[in-house]
Tab-separated table of C-alpha atoms in Angstrom:
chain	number	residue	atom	x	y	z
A	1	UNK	CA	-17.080	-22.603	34.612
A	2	UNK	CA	-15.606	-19.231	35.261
A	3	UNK	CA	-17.928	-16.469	35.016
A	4	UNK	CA	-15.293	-14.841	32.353
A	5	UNK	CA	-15.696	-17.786	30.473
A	6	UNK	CA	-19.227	-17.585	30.087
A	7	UNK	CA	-19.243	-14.130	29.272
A	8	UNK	CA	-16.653	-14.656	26.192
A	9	UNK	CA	-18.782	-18.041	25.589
A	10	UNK	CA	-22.512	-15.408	25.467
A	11	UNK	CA	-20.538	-13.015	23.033
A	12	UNK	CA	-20.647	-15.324	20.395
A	13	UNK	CA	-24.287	-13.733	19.199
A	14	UNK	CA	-21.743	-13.820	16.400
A	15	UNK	CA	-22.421	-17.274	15.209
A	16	UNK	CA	-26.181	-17.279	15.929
A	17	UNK	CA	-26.216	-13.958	13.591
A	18	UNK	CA	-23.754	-15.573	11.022
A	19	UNK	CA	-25.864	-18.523	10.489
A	20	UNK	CA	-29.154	-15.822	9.726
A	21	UNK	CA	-26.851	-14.279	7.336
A	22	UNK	CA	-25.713	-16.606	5.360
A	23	UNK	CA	-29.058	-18.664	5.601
A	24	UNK	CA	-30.546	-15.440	4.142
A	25	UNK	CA	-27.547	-14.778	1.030
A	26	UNK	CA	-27.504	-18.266	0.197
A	27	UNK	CA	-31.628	-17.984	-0.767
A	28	UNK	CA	-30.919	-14.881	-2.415
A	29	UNK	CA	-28.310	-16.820	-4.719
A	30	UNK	CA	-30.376	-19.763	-5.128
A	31	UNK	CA	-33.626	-17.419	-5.975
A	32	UNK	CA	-31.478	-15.362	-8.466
A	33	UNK	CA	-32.954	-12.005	-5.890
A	34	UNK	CA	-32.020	-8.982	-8.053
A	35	UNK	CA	-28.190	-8.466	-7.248
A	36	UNK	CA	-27.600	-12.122	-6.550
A	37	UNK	CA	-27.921	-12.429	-9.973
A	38	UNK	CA	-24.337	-15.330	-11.932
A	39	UNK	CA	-23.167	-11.755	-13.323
A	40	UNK	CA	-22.705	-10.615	-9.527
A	41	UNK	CA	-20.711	-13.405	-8.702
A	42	UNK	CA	-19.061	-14.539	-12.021
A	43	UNK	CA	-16.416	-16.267	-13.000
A	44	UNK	CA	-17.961	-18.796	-10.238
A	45	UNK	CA	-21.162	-20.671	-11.566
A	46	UNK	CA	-24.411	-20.571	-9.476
A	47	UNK	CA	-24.113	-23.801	-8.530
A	48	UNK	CA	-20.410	-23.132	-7.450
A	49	UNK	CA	-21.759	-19.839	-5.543
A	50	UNK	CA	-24.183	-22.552	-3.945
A	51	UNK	CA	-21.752	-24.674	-2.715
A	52	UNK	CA	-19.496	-22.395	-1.364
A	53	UNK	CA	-22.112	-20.505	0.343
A	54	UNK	CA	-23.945	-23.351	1.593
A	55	UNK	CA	-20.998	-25.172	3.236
A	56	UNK	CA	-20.153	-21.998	5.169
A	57	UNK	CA	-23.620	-22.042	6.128
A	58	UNK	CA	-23.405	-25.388	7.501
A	59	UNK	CA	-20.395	-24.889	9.072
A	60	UNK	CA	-21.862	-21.724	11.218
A	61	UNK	CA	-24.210	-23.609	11.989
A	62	UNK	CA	-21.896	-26.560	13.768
A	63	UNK	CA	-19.939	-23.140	15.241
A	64	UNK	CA	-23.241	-22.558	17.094
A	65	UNK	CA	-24.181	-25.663	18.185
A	66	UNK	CA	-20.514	-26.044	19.725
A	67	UNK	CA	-20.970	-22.649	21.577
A	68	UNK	CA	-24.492	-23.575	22.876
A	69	UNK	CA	-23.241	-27.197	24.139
A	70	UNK	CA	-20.899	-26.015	25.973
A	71	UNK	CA	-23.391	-23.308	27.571
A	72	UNK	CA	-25.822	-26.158	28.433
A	73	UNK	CA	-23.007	-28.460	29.601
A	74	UNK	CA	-22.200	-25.568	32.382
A	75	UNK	CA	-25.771	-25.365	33.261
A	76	UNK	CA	-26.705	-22.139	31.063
A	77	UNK	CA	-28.914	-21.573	28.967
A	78	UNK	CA	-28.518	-21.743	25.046
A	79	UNK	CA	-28.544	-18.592	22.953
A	80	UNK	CA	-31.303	-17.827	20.972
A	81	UNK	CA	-31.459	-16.250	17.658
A	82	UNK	CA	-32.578	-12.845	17.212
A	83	UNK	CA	-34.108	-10.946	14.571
A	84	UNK	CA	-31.481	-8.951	12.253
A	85	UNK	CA	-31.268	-6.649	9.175
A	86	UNK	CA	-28.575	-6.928	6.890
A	87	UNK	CA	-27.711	-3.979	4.917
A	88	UNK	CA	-26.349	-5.339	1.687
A	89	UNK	CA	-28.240	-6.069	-1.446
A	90	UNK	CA	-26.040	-7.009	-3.929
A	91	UNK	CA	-23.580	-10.102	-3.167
A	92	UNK	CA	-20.379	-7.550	-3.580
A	93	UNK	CA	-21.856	-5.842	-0.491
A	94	UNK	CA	-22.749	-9.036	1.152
A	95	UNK	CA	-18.977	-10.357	1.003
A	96	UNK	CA	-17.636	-7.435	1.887
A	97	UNK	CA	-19.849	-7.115	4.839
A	98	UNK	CA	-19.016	-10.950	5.543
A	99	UNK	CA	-15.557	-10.089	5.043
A	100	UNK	CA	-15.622	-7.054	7.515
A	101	UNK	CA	-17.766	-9.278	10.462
A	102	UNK	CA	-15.288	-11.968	9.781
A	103	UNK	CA	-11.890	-9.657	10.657
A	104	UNK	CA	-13.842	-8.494	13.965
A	105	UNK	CA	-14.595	-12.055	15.139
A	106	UNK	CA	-10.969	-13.201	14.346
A	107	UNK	CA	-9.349	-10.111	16.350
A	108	UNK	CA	-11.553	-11.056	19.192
A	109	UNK	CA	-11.253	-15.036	19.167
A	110	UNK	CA	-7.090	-14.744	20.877
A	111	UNK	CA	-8.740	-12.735	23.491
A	112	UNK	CA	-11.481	-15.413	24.445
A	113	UNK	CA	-8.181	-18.121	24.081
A	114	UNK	CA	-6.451	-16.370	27.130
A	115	UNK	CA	-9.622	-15.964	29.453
A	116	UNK	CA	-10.073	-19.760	28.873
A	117	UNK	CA	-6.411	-20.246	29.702
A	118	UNK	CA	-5.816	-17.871	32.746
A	119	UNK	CA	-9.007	-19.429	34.263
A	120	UNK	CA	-7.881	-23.207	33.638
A	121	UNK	CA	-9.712	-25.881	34.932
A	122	UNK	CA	-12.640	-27.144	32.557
A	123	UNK	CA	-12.222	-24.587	30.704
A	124	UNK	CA	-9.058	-25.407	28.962
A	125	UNK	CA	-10.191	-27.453	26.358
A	126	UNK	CA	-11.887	-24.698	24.840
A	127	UNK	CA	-8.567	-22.984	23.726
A	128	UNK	CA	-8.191	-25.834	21.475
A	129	UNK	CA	-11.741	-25.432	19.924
A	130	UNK	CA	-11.684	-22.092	19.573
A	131	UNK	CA	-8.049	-22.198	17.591
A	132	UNK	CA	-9.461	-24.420	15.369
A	133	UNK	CA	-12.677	-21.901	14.574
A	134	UNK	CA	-10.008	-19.400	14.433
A	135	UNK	CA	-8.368	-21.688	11.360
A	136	UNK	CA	-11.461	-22.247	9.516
A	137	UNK	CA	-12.363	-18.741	9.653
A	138	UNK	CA	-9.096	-17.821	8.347
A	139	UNK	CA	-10.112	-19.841	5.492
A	140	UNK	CA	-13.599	-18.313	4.993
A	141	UNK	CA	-11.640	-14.922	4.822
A	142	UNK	CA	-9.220	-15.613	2.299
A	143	UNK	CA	-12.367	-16.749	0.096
A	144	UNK	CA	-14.407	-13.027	0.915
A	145	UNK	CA	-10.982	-11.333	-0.011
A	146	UNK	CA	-10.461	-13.387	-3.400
A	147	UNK	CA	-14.292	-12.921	-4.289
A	148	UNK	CA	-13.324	-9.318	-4.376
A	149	UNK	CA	-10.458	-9.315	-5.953
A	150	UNK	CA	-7.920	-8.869	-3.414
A	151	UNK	CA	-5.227	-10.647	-2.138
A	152	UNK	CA	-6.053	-13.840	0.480
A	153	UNK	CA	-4.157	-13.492	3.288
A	154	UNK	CA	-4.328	-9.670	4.504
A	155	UNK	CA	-1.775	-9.172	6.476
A	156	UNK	CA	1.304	-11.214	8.249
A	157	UNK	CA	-0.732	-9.924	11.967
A	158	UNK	CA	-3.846	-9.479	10.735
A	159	UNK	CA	-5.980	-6.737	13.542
A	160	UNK	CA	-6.717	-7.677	17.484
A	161	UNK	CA	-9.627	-6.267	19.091
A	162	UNK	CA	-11.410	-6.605	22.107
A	163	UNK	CA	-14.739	-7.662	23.323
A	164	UNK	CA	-15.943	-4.728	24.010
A	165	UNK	CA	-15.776	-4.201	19.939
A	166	UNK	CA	-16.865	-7.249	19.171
A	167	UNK	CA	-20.265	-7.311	21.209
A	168	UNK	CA	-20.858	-3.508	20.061
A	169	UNK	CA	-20.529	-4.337	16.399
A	170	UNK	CA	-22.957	-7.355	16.570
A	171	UNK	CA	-24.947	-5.213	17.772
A	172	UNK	CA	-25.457	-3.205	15.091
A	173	UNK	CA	-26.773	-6.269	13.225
A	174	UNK	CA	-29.782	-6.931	15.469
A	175	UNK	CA	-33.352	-5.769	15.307
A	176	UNK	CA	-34.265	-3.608	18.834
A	177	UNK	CA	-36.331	-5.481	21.384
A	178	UNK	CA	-36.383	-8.938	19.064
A	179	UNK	CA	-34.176	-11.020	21.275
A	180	UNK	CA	-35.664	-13.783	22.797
A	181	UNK	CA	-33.498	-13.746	26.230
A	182	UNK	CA	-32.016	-10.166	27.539
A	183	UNK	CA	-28.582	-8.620	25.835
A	184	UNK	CA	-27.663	-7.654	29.310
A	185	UNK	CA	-27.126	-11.112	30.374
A	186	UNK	CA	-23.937	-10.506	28.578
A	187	UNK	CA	-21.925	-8.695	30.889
A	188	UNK	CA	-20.364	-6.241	28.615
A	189	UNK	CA	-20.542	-2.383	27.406
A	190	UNK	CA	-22.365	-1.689	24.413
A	191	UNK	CA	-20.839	1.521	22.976
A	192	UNK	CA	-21.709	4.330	21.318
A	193	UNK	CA	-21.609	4.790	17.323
A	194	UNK	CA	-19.023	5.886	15.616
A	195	UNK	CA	-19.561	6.567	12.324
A	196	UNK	CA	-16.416	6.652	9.759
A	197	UNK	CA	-18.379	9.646	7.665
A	198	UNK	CA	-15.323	8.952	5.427
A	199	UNK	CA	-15.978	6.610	2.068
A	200	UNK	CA	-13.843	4.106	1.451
A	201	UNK	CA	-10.690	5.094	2.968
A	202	UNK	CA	-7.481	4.676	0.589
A	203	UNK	CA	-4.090	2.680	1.697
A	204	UNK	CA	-2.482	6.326	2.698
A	205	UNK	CA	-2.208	9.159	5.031
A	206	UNK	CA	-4.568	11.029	5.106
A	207	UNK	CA	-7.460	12.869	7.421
A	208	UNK	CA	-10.996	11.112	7.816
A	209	UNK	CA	-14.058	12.420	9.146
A	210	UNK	CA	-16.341	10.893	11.930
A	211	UNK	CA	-19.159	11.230	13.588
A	212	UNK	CA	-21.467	10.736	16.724
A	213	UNK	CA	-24.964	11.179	17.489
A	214	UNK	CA	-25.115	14.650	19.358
A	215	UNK	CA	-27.631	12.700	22.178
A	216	UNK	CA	-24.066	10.757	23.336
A	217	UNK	CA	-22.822	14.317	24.548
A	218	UNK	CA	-25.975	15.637	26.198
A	219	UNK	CA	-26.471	13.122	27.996
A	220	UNK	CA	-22.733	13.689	29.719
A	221	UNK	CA	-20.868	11.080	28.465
A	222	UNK	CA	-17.892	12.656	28.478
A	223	UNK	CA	-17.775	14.753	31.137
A	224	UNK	CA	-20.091	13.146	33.569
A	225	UNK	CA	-19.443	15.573	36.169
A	226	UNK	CA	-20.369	18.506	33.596
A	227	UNK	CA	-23.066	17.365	31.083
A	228	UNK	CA	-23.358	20.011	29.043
A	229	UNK	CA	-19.723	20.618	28.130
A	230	UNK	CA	-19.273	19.134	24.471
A	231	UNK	CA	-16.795	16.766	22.939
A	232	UNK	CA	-13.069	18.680	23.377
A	233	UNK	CA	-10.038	18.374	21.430
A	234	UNK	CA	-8.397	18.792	24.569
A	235	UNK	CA	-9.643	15.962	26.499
A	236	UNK	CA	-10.675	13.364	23.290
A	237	UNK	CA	-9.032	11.457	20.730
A	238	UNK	CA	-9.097	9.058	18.320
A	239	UNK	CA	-7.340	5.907	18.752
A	240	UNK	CA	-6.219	3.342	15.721
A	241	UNK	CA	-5.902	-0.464	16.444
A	242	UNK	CA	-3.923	-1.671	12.674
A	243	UNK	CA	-2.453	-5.584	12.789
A	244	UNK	CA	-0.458	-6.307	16.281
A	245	UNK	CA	0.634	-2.688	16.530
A	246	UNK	CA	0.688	-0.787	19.815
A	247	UNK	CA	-2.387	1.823	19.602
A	248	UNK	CA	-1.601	5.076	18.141
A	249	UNK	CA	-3.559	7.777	19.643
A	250	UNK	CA	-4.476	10.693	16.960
A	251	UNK	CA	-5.655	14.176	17.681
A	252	UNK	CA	-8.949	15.176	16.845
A	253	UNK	CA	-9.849	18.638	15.504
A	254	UNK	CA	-12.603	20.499	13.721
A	255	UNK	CA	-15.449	19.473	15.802
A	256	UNK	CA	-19.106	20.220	14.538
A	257	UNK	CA	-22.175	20.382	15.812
A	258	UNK	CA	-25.274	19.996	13.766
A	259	UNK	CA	-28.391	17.971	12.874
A	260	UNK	CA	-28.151	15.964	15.409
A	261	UNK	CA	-24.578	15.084	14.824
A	262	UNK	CA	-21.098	15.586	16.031
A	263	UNK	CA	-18.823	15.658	13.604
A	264	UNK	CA	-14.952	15.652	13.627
A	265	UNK	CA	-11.679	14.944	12.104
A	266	UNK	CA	-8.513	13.454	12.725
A	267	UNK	CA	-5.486	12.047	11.259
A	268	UNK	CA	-4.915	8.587	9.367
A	269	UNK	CA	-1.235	7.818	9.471
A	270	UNK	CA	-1.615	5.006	7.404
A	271	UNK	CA	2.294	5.123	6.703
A	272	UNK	CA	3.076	5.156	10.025
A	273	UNK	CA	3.125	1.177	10.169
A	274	UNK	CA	-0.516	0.157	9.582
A	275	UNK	CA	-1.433	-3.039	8.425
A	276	UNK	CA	-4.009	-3.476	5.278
A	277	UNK	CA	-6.957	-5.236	6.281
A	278	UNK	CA	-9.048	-4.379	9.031
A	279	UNK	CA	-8.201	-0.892	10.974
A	280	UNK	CA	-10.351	-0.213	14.335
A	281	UNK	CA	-10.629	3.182	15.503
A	282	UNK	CA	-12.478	4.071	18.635
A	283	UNK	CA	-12.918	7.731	20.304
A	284	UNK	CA	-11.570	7.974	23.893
A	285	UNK	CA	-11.497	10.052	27.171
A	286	UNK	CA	-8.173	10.905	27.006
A	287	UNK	CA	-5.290	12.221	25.034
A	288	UNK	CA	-2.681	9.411	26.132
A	289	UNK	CA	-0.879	6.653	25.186
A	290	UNK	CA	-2.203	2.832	25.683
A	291	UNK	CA	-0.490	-0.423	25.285
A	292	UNK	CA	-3.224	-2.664	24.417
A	293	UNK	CA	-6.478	-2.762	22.568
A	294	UNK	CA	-8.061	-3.825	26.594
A	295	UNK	CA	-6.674	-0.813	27.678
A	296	UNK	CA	-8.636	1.253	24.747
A	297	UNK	CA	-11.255	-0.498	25.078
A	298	UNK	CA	-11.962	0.138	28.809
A	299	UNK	CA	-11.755	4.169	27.991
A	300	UNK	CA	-13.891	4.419	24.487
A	301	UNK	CA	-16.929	6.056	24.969
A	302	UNK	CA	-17.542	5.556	20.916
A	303	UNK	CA	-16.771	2.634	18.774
A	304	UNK	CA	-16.065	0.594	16.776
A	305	UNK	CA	-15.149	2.580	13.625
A	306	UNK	CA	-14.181	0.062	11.011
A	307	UNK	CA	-12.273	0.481	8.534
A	308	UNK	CA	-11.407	-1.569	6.128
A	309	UNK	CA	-7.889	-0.722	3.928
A	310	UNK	CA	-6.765	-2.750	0.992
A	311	UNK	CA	-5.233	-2.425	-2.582
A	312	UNK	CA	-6.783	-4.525	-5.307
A	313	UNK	CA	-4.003	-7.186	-6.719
């Protein structure tokens, strides 16, 4: 097996951290936990919001279980779970989140379909497999986006991504230092945060705020060769990733720094062809043009922001 392969097969922390999650809402259902109360979830029953939540469960669980047989069948070892903290306690903010990990994993699945194609070979079946995750997480979607009133199918092209975005945001899920086996056996950048400072961005255009942790510019970053110069209008931007459009690269302006913080602004063209549903924004070196989320992907120094854009039905 391709070393490619294995690396899109080790980025699938995903599942491991999807079965913890919904291992950990389904007991807060079943214990009635304060905001997993039936009012939270009505008009479904408990013992509806049971089923439902239990059968994903279950079916996570056969997600990882693939992904680990197929490490072990290529000699590798399995991945282990890690220790994680959700930060949702209400089951609104649980689907939502569920529905927001769910869009990044199905951006990110076509990608791990062509490395298993272009390297061929025994990897091939997997393209197969991984459609058919690809289906029944489609379905788990259109269940998040009905539980919260919105329409169940987002978009006709529903957001790409790239590794790269994929492995950061995961990331962001896990306890430091409670990993069993090393993150760096994944072969992979982990990014730097970018924070979407704006709440719950509307369907329109508009201009949102950001922000970085000031460290990410001290320690050169950006300008490797000069450290101490700080994030530049003139040589950053913002760029949005919105269904299967090309990137659109958006000027940043109004750049801030305080409390430990770098904050900044830039345009949301959401009329200029975005897609509702899952928007990715990531801050660049650069002011240019790309043609793919790989090619963003390989020049953010900050990212994912995630943004999710929807009108109720």
């Amino acid at each position: 097996m391709q070393a490619n392969t294995l690396n899109s097969l080790r980025i699938m922390h995903n599942e491991i951290f999807e079965v913890a999650f919904f291992t950990s809402l389904l007991y807060n259902i079943t214990e009635g936990v304060s905001g997993y109360k039936e009012d939270s979830y009505a008009p479904l029953t408990k013992k509806e919001a049971i089923k439902i939540i239990d059968t994903i469960k279950n079916q996570e669980e056969v997600h990882a279980v693939a992904v680990n047989a197929t490490l072990k069948n290529a000699g590798q070892t399995a991945i282990a779970p890690c220790q994680y903290n959700f930060p949702v306690t209400t089951f609104h903010e649980a689907i939502a989140l569920a529905n927001l990990f769910t869009d990044v994993v199905l951006g990110t699945l076509p990608q791990a379909q062509v490395q298993f194609a272009a390297d061929a070979g025994d990897e091939s079946p997997l393209v197969p497999l991984f459609g058919s995750v690809i289906y029944q997480e489609g379905e788990q979607t259109g269940f998040y986006r009905l539980a919260q009133k919105k329409t169940p199918s987002v978009a006709p092209f529903p957001t790409g991504g790239a590794p790269p975005f994929a492995w950061t945001a995961v990331q962001e899920y896990i306890v430091p230092d409670s990993c069993p086996q090393p993150l760096s056996i994944v072969k992979l950048p982990t990014l730097g945060k970018l924070n979407v400072v704006t709440p719950k961005p509307t369907p329109k255009t508009k201009t949102l705020e950001f922000s970085i942790p000031a460290g990410d510019i001290r320690e050169g970053k950006y300008f490797p060769e000069y450290p101490s110069i700080f994030l530049g209008c003139w040589a950053n931007s913002i760029v949005y990733l919105s269904g299967q459009n090309v990137p659109l690269t958006v000027q940043i302006s109004d750049v801030v720094n305080a409390n430990g913080k770098t904050n900044f602004r830039a345009g949301f063209p959401f009329s200029s062809g975005f897609a509702n549903g899952l928007t990715i924004a990531a801050l660049v070196k650069g002011t240019g043009n790309f043609s793919s989320a790989a090619d963003v992907a390989a020049v953010t120094v900050n990212g994912p922001g995630l943004i999710e854009i929807d009108e109720l039905t």
